[in-house]
Short mmCIF file of C-alpha atoms in Angstrom, two decimals:
data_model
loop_
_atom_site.label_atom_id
_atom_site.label_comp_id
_atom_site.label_asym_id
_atom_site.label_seq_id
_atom_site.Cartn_x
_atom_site.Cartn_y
_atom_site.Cartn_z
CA UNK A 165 -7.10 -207.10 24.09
CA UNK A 166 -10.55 -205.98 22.53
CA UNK A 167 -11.90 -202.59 23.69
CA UNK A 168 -15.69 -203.11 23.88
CA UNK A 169 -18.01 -199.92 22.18
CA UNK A 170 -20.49 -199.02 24.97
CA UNK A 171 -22.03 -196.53 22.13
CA UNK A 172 -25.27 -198.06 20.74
CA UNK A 173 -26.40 -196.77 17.25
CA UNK A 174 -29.54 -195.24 19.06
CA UNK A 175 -27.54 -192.83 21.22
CA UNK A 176 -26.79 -189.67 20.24
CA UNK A 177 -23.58 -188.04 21.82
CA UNK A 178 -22.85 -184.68 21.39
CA UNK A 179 -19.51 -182.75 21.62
CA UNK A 180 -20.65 -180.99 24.60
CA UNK A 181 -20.54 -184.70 26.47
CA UNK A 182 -16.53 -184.99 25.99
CA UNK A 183 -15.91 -180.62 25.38
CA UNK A 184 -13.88 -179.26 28.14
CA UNK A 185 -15.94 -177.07 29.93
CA UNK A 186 -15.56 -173.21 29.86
CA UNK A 187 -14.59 -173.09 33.47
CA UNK A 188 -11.32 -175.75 33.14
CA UNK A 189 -10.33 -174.02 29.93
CA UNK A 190 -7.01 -171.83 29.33
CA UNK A 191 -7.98 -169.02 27.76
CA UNK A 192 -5.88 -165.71 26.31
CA UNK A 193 -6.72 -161.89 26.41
CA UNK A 194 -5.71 -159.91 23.42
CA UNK A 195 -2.89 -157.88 25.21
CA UNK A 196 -0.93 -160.65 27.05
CA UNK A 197 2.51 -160.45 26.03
CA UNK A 198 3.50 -163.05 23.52
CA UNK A 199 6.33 -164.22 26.20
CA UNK A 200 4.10 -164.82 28.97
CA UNK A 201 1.41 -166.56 26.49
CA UNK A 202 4.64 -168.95 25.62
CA UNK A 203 5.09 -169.78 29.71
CA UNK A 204 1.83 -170.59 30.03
CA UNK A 205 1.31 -173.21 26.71
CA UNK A 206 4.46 -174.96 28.48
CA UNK A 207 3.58 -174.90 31.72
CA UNK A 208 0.14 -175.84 30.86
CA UNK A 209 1.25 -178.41 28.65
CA UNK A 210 -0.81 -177.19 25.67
CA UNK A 211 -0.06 -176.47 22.09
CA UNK A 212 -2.81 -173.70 21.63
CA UNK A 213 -5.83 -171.45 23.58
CA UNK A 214 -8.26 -169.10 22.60
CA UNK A 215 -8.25 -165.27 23.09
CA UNK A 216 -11.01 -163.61 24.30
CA UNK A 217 -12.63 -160.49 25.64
CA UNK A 218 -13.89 -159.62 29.23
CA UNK A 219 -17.46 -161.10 27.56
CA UNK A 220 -16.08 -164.65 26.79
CA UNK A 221 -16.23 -163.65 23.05
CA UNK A 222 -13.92 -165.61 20.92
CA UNK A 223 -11.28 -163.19 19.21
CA UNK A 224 -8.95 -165.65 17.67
CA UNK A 225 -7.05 -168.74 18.99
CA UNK A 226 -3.05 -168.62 19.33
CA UNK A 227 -0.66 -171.87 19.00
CA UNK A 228 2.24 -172.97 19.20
CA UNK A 229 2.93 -172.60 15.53
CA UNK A 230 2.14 -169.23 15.57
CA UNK A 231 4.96 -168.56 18.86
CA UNK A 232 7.29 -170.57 16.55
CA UNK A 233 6.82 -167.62 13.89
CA UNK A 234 7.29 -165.05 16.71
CA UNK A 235 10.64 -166.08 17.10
CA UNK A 236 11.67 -166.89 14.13
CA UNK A 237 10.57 -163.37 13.19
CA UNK A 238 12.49 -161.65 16.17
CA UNK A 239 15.41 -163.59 15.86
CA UNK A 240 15.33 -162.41 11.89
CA UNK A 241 14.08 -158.94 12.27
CA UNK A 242 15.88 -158.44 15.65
CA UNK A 243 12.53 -157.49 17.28
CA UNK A 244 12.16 -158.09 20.99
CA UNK A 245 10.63 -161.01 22.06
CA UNK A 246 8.43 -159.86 24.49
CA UNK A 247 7.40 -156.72 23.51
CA UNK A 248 4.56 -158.37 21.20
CA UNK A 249 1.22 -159.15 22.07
CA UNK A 250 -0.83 -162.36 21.25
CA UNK A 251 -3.40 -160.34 19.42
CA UNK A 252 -0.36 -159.60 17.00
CA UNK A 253 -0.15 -162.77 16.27
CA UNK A 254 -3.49 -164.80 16.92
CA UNK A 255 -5.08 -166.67 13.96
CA UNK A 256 -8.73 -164.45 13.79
CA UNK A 257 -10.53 -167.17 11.26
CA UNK A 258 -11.43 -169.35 13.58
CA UNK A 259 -14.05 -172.34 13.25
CA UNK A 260 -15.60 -173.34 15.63
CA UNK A 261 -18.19 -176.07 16.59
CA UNK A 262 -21.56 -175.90 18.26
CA UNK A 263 -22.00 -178.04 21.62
CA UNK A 264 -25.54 -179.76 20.29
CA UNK A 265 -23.51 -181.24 17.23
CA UNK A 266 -22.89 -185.09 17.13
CA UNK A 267 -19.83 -186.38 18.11
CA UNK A 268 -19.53 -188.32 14.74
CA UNK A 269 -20.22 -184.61 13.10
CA UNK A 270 -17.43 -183.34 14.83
CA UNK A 271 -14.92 -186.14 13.72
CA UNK A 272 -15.88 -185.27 10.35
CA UNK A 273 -14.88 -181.95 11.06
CA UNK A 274 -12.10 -182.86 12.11
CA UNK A 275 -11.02 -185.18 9.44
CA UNK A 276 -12.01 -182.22 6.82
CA UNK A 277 -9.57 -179.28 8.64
CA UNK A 278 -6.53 -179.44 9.60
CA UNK A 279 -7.02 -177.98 12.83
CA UNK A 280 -6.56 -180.43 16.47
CA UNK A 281 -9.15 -178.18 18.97
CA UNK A 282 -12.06 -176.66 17.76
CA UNK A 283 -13.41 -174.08 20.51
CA UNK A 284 -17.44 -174.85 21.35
CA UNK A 285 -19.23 -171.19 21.47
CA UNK A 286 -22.84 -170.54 21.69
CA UNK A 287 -23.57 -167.58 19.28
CA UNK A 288 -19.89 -165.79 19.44
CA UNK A 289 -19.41 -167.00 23.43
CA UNK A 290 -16.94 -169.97 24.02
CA UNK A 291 -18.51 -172.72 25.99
CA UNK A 292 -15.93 -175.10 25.79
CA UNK A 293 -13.41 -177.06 23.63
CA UNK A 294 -12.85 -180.14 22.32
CA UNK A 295 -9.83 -181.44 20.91
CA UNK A 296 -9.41 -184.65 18.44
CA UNK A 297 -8.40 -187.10 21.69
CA UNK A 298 -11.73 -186.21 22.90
CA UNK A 299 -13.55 -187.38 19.73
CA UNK A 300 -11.41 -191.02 20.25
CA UNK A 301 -12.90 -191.16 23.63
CA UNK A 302 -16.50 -190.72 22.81
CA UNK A 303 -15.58 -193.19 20.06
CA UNK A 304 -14.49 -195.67 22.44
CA UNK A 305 -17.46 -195.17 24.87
CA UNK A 306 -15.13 -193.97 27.41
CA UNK A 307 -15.91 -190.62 29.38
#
């Protein structure tokens, strides 16, 4: 079965055609308990989220890597589980990538980090996200 490419070289698609939009996103605050921020990547079923302030202002972004330290740490250290916060344990260098950017931009991004979501912010705001399975769908001229 061939997939046909509905992109023409002409067309310019941009990451904030395929982003998720701000409004459909999961997003953290700083001092949600690491426990609860675990329920909700399950239940969600999704491996990471940004944190932010009452502003929208991206603080970090927290994964399911980072949980896995959490308890490996407080099995180790014997610390309780949920007494943590996610800003304890958010990653606070985040990249991110600008909505107006080419989707062919962003896969080059992508291929040159190792990370699988980049958040979209205007200035310091978050706008959106868009994840590597988004990329393969603007590749694929499918929306």
């Amino acid at each position: 079965m061939a997939i046909k490419n509905t992109i023409t070289k002409e067309e310019k698609i941009l990451v904030s055609d395929y982003m998720v939009p701000r409004n459909q996103l999961i997003t953290f605050t700083p001092k949600l308990s690491i426990g609860e921020a675990m329920q909700l990547l399950v239940t969600n079923n999704i491996a990471g989220a940004c944190v932010v302030n009452e502003h929208d202002e991206i603080l970090g972004m927290i994964s399911e890597g980072d949980c896995m330290r959490k308890i490996a740490n407080s099995r180790y250290y014997n610390i309780p589980l949920h007494d943590q916060t996610v800003d304890e344990y958010m990653e606070t260098i985040i990249e991110t990538i600008n909505g107006d950017t080419n989707i062919f931009d962003a896969a080059n991004q992508f291929c040159t980090s190792r990370r699988n979501r980049f958040p979209v912010a205007d200035g310091n705001k978050i706008i959106g996200q868009i994840s590597r399975k988004d990329v393969l769908k603007a590749a694929l001229g499918m929306k």
